[in-house]
Amino acid sequence: MIRLLRELEGRLEAAGLPKGEAWDLLALATGLPRKTLLLRLREPPPPGSEGRAWELLAKRLSGYPLQYLLGEVEFFGLPLKVAEGVLIPRPETEGLVELALSLPLPPRPRVLDVGTGTGAIALALKRFLPDAEVWATEVDPKALALAQENARRLGLPVRFLMASLTGGLGELDLVVANPPYLPEAYRKVAPKELSFENPLALYAGPEGLSVARALAEEALHALRPGGYLLLELAPENARLLGEELRAKGWEEVRVLPDLAGRDRYLRARRPAEKLEGEEGPLAGP
């Protein structure tokens, strides 16, 4: 199998892809865990596995995401099932979860993950905030079903809603989201891997802000006074939306960097006072 592994590595490297993916492809083709594969590298490939490896490589070279081939991705320590047409959780979004966990939330916060996709953000928050009441909204039935399956597999009780944006919820302490934030024009130059994901989870109008702006508008009323809005955005838009939120009366508006130092996250707080014309507690499930 060493020969096959080296050939796969060479083909991947020539295509500009990480040669380390060869291990994943070979493990998938042989049905062997990577640790077992390492111990059996000097053995011949199991019957049929070499042909399967070349089929997987051809699909990967076509731009098909490795995560979809594997059917699973690790996010914030949680093994999540992924499927074609549902947004693949990215490492940058783990930073969004870290920021959410650092907020001074009340002991039993009421949290909403908007556009949950695989359920990554909601499930990670529930895992590390077990006393939180975690909700998640999603408009894509396939994504919602996948998120519910991930929640069942992990034994993490999250309340899922087939709804857009805040879904009519109120009295929230935190609204968090990785909304679609790519401008429509990016479709023309996007990597071919993105063509296998749901465009509704990627693109958001001419600037890439149409969903984030609408969400911020709803969140201002869905949050309790003093509640937080936390978004992952394209670096070129984080400061722009931050200025817009300040103009609308949001407090403690801050743009925060990702691990590469890019302006990636936007954090804002609803004013502690009631909004003009707002009476009594906000309604919601």
Coordinates of C-alpha atoms in Angstrom, one line a residue:
M1 CA 0.0 0.0 0.0
I2 CA 3.0 2.3 0.3
R3 CA 3.2 2.6 -3.5
L4 CA -0.4 3.5 -3.7
L5 CA -0.1 6.0 -1.0
R6 CA 2.8 7.7 -2.7
E7 CA 1.0 7.8 -6.0
L8 CA -2.0 9.4 -4.4
E9 CA 0.2 12.0 -2.7
G10 CA 1.9 12.8 -5.9
R11 CA -1.3 13.4 -7.8
L12 CA -2.8 15.5 -5.0
E13 CA 0.4 17.6 -4.8
A14 CA 0.5 18.1 -8.5
A15 CA -3.1 19.5 -8.4
G16 CA -2.2 21.9 -5.6
L17 CA -4.0 20.0 -2.9
P18 CA -2.5 18.9 0.5
K19 CA -0.8 15.6 0.0
G20 CA -1.8 14.6 3.5
E21 CA -5.3 14.0 2.1
A22 CA -3.9 10.8 0.5
W23 CA -4.1 9.1 3.9
D24 CA -7.8 10.0 4.2
L25 CA -8.5 8.7 0.7
L26 CA -6.6 5.5 1.3
A27 CA -8.3 4.9 4.6
L28 CA -11.7 5.5 3.0
A29 CA -10.9 3.2 0.1
T30 CA -9.6 0.3 2.3
G31 CA -12.1 0.8 5.1
L32 CA -9.3 0.8 7.6
P33 CA -8.8 3.4 10.4
R34 CA -5.7 5.5 9.8
K35 CA -3.9 3.9 12.8
T36 CA -4.5 0.5 11.4
L37 CA -3.5 1.6 7.9
L38 CA -0.2 2.9 9.3
L39 CA 0.6 -0.6 10.7
R40 CA -0.4 -2.4 7.5
L41 CA 1.2 -0.1 4.9
R42 CA 3.7 -2.8 3.8
E43 CA 0.8 -5.2 2.9
P44 CA -0.9 -5.3 -0.5
P45 CA -4.1 -3.2 -0.8
P46 CA -7.2 -5.2 0.1
P47 CA -9.1 -6.5 -3.0
G48 CA -10.9 -3.7 -4.8
S49 CA -9.5 -1.0 -2.7
E50 CA -7.0 0.3 -5.3
G51 CA -9.7 0.9 -7.8
R52 CA -11.8 2.6 -5.2
A53 CA -8.9 4.8 -4.2
W54 CA -8.5 6.1 -7.8
E55 CA -12.2 6.7 -8.0
L56 CA -12.1 8.8 -4.8
L57 CA -9.0 10.7 -6.1
A58 CA -10.8 11.5 -9.4
K59 CA -13.8 12.9 -7.5
R60 CA -11.5 14.9 -5.2
L61 CA -9.6 16.3 -8.1
S62 CA -12.9 17.4 -9.7
G63 CA -13.3 19.8 -6.7
Y64 CA -15.5 17.6 -4.6
P65 CA -14.8 18.5 -0.9
L66 CA -12.9 16.0 1.1
Q67 CA -15.3 16.5 4.0
Y68 CA -18.2 15.2 1.9
L69 CA -16.2 12.2 0.8
L70 CA -15.4 11.4 4.5
G71 CA -19.0 12.2 5.6
E72 CA -17.8 13.7 8.8
V73 CA -15.9 16.7 10.1
E74 CA -14.6 17.6 13.6
F75 CA -15.8 20.9 14.9
F76 CA -14.8 22.2 18.4
G77 CA -14.1 18.6 19.4
L78 CA -17.5 17.3 18.2
P79 CA -17.7 14.7 15.3
L80 CA -20.4 16.1 13.0
K81 CA -22.0 14.4 10.0
V82 CA -21.8 16.5 6.8
A83 CA -23.6 16.0 3.5
E84 CA -23.4 17.5 0.0
G85 CA -25.5 20.7 -0.2
V86 CA -25.1 21.6 3.5
L87 CA -22.4 24.2 4.5
I88 CA -19.2 22.5 5.8
P89 CA -18.2 24.0 9.2
R90 CA -15.0 25.9 8.9
P91 CA -12.2 26.4 11.5
E92 CA -12.9 30.2 11.5
T93 CA -16.3 29.4 13.0
E94 CA -14.7 27.7 15.9
G95 CA -13.4 31.2 16.8
L96 CA -17.0 32.4 16.8
V97 CA -17.9 29.7 19.4
E98 CA -14.9 30.7 21.5
L99 CA -16.0 34.3 21.6
A100 CA -19.5 33.3 22.5
L101 CA -18.2 31.2 25.4
S102 CA -16.2 34.2 26.7
L103 CA -19.3 36.5 27.0
P104 CA -20.6 37.4 30.4
L105 CA -23.9 35.6 29.9
P106 CA -26.4 34.9 32.7
P107 CA -26.3 31.4 34.5
R108 CA -29.0 29.9 32.2
P109 CA -28.8 31.9 29.0
R110 CA -31.3 31.7 26.2
V111 CA -29.2 31.4 23.0
L112 CA -30.1 31.3 19.3
D113 CA -27.9 30.0 16.5
V114 CA -29.3 31.5 13.2
G115 CA -28.9 29.4 10.0
T116 CA -27.5 26.4 11.9
G117 CA -26.5 24.2 8.9
T118 CA -25.0 21.0 10.4
G119 CA -25.9 22.4 13.9
A120 CA -22.2 23.1 14.6
I121 CA -22.5 26.3 16.5
A122 CA -25.6 25.4 18.5
L123 CA -24.2 21.9 19.4
A124 CA -20.8 23.3 20.5
L125 CA -22.5 25.9 22.7
K126 CA -24.8 23.3 24.2
R127 CA -21.9 21.1 24.9
F128 CA -20.0 23.7 26.8
L129 CA -23.0 25.6 28.2
P130 CA -25.1 22.6 29.4
D131 CA -27.5 24.9 31.4
A132 CA -28.2 27.1 28.4
E133 CA -31.5 26.9 26.5
V134 CA -30.2 26.7 23.0
W135 CA -32.3 27.3 19.9
A136 CA -31.4 27.0 16.2
T137 CA -33.2 28.2 13.1
E138 CA -32.7 26.9 9.5
V139 CA -34.6 27.4 6.3
D140 CA -33.2 24.4 4.4
P141 CA -35.0 21.1 5.3
K142 CA -31.9 19.0 4.4
A143 CA -29.7 21.0 6.7
L144 CA -32.2 21.0 9.5
A145 CA -32.6 17.2 9.3
L146 CA -28.8 16.8 9.4
A147 CA -28.5 19.1 12.4
Q148 CA -31.2 17.2 14.2
E149 CA -29.4 13.9 13.4
N150 CA -26.1 15.3 14.8
A151 CA -27.9 16.4 17.9
R152 CA -29.3 13.0 18.5
R153 CA -26.0 11.3 17.9
L154 CA -24.2 13.5 20.3
G155 CA -27.0 13.5 22.9
L156 CA -27.2 17.3 23.0
P157 CA -30.7 18.7 23.4
V158 CA -31.1 21.7 21.1
R159 CA -34.4 23.1 20.0
F160 CA -34.6 23.4 16.2
L161 CA -37.0 25.5 14.2
M162 CA -37.7 25.6 10.5
A163 CA -37.6 29.4 10.3
S164 CA -35.6 32.3 8.9
L165 CA -33.5 34.6 11.0
T166 CA -34.7 34.8 14.6
G167 CA -37.9 32.8 13.9
G168 CA -40.1 35.0 16.1
L169 CA -38.1 34.1 19.2
G170 CA -37.6 36.7 22.0
E171 CA -36.1 37.3 25.4
L172 CA -32.7 36.0 24.1
D173 CA -29.4 36.6 25.8
L174 CA -27.3 35.8 22.7
V175 CA -27.9 35.7 19.0
V176 CA -25.0 34.1 17.2
A177 CA -24.6 33.3 13.5
N178 CA -22.3 32.5 10.6
P179 CA -24.6 34.0 8.0
P180 CA -24.0 33.8 4.2
Y181 CA -21.6 36.7 3.6
L182 CA -20.1 36.3 0.1
P183 CA -21.1 38.9 -2.5
E184 CA -23.0 37.6 -5.5
A185 CA -20.2 38.5 -7.9
Y186 CA -17.9 36.1 -6.1
R187 CA -19.8 33.2 -7.7
K188 CA -17.8 33.8 -10.9
V189 CA -14.4 33.3 -9.3
A190 CA -15.3 31.0 -6.4
P191 CA -13.3 27.8 -5.9
K192 CA -15.0 24.8 -7.5
E193 CA -15.4 23.2 -4.0
L194 CA -18.0 25.8 -3.2
S195 CA -20.3 24.7 -6.0
F196 CA -21.2 21.6 -4.0
E197 CA -22.5 23.6 -1.0
N198 CA -25.8 25.4 -0.8
P199 CA -25.5 28.8 -2.4
L200 CA -28.1 30.1 0.0
A201 CA -25.6 29.5 2.8
L202 CA -22.8 31.3 1.0
Y203 CA -24.0 34.4 -1.0
A204 CA -25.9 37.4 0.3
G205 CA -26.6 40.2 -2.1
P206 CA -24.2 42.7 -3.9
E207 CA -22.1 43.4 -0.8
G208 CA -22.6 40.1 1.0
L209 CA -24.5 41.8 3.9
S210 CA -28.1 41.4 3.0
V211 CA -28.7 38.6 5.5
A212 CA -26.5 40.0 8.2
R213 CA -28.3 43.4 8.1
A214 CA -31.7 41.8 8.2
L215 CA -30.6 39.6 11.1
A216 CA -29.2 42.5 13.1
E217 CA -32.5 44.4 12.6
E218 CA -34.5 41.4 14.0
A219 CA -32.0 40.7 16.8
L220 CA -32.3 44.2 18.2
H221 CA -35.9 43.3 19.1
A222 CA -35.3 39.6 19.9
L223 CA -32.6 40.2 22.4
R224 CA -33.2 41.1 26.0
P225 CA -31.9 44.5 27.0
G226 CA -28.1 44.0 27.4
G227 CA -28.1 40.9 25.2
Y228 CA -25.4 40.2 22.6
L229 CA -25.2 39.8 18.9
L230 CA -22.2 37.9 17.6
L231 CA -21.5 37.4 13.8
E232 CA -18.9 35.9 11.6
L233 CA -18.4 38.1 8.5
A234 CA -16.2 38.6 5.5
P235 CA -13.2 40.7 6.6
E236 CA -14.0 43.5 4.2
N237 CA -17.5 43.9 5.7
A238 CA -17.1 43.6 9.5
R239 CA -16.2 47.2 10.1
L240 CA -18.8 48.5 7.7
L241 CA -21.6 46.7 9.5
G242 CA -20.1 47.7 12.8
E243 CA -20.5 51.3 11.9
E244 CA -24.1 50.7 10.8
L245 CA -24.9 49.0 14.1
R246 CA -23.4 51.9 16.1
A247 CA -25.6 54.3 14.1
K248 CA -28.7 52.3 15.0
G249 CA -27.9 52.5 18.7
W250 CA -26.1 49.2 19.4
E251 CA -23.6 49.5 22.2
E252 CA -20.1 48.0 22.8
V253 CA -19.7 47.3 19.1
R254 CA -16.4 45.6 18.4
V255 CA -14.7 44.0 15.4
L256 CA -12.5 41.1 16.4
P257 CA -9.8 39.3 14.4
D258 CA -9.5 35.6 13.5
L259 CA -6.3 33.6 14.1
A260 CA -4.9 35.1 10.9
G261 CA -5.4 38.6 12.1
R262 CA -8.3 39.3 9.7
D263 CA -11.4 41.3 10.8
R264 CA -13.7 38.3 11.0
Y265 CA -16.1 38.7 13.9
L266 CA -18.6 41.4 14.9
R267 CA -19.8 41.7 18.5
A268 CA -22.5 44.2 19.6
R269 CA -24.7 44.6 22.6
R270 CA -28.3 45.7 22.7
P271 CA -28.8 48.8 24.9
A272 CA -29.7 48.0 28.5
E273 CA -32.8 50.2 28.3
K274 CA -36.1 49.2 26.6
L275 CA -36.4 50.4 23.0
E276 CA -38.8 53.2 22.1
G277 CA -42.3 51.8 22.0
E278 CA -41.4 48.5 23.5
E279 CA -43.7 47.3 26.3
G280 CA -43.3 44.4 28.6
P281 CA -41.4 41.2 27.9
L282 CA -40.9 40.1 24.3
A283 CA -43.0 37.3 23.1
G284 CA -41.5 34.0 21.8
P285 CA -41.7 30.2 22.2

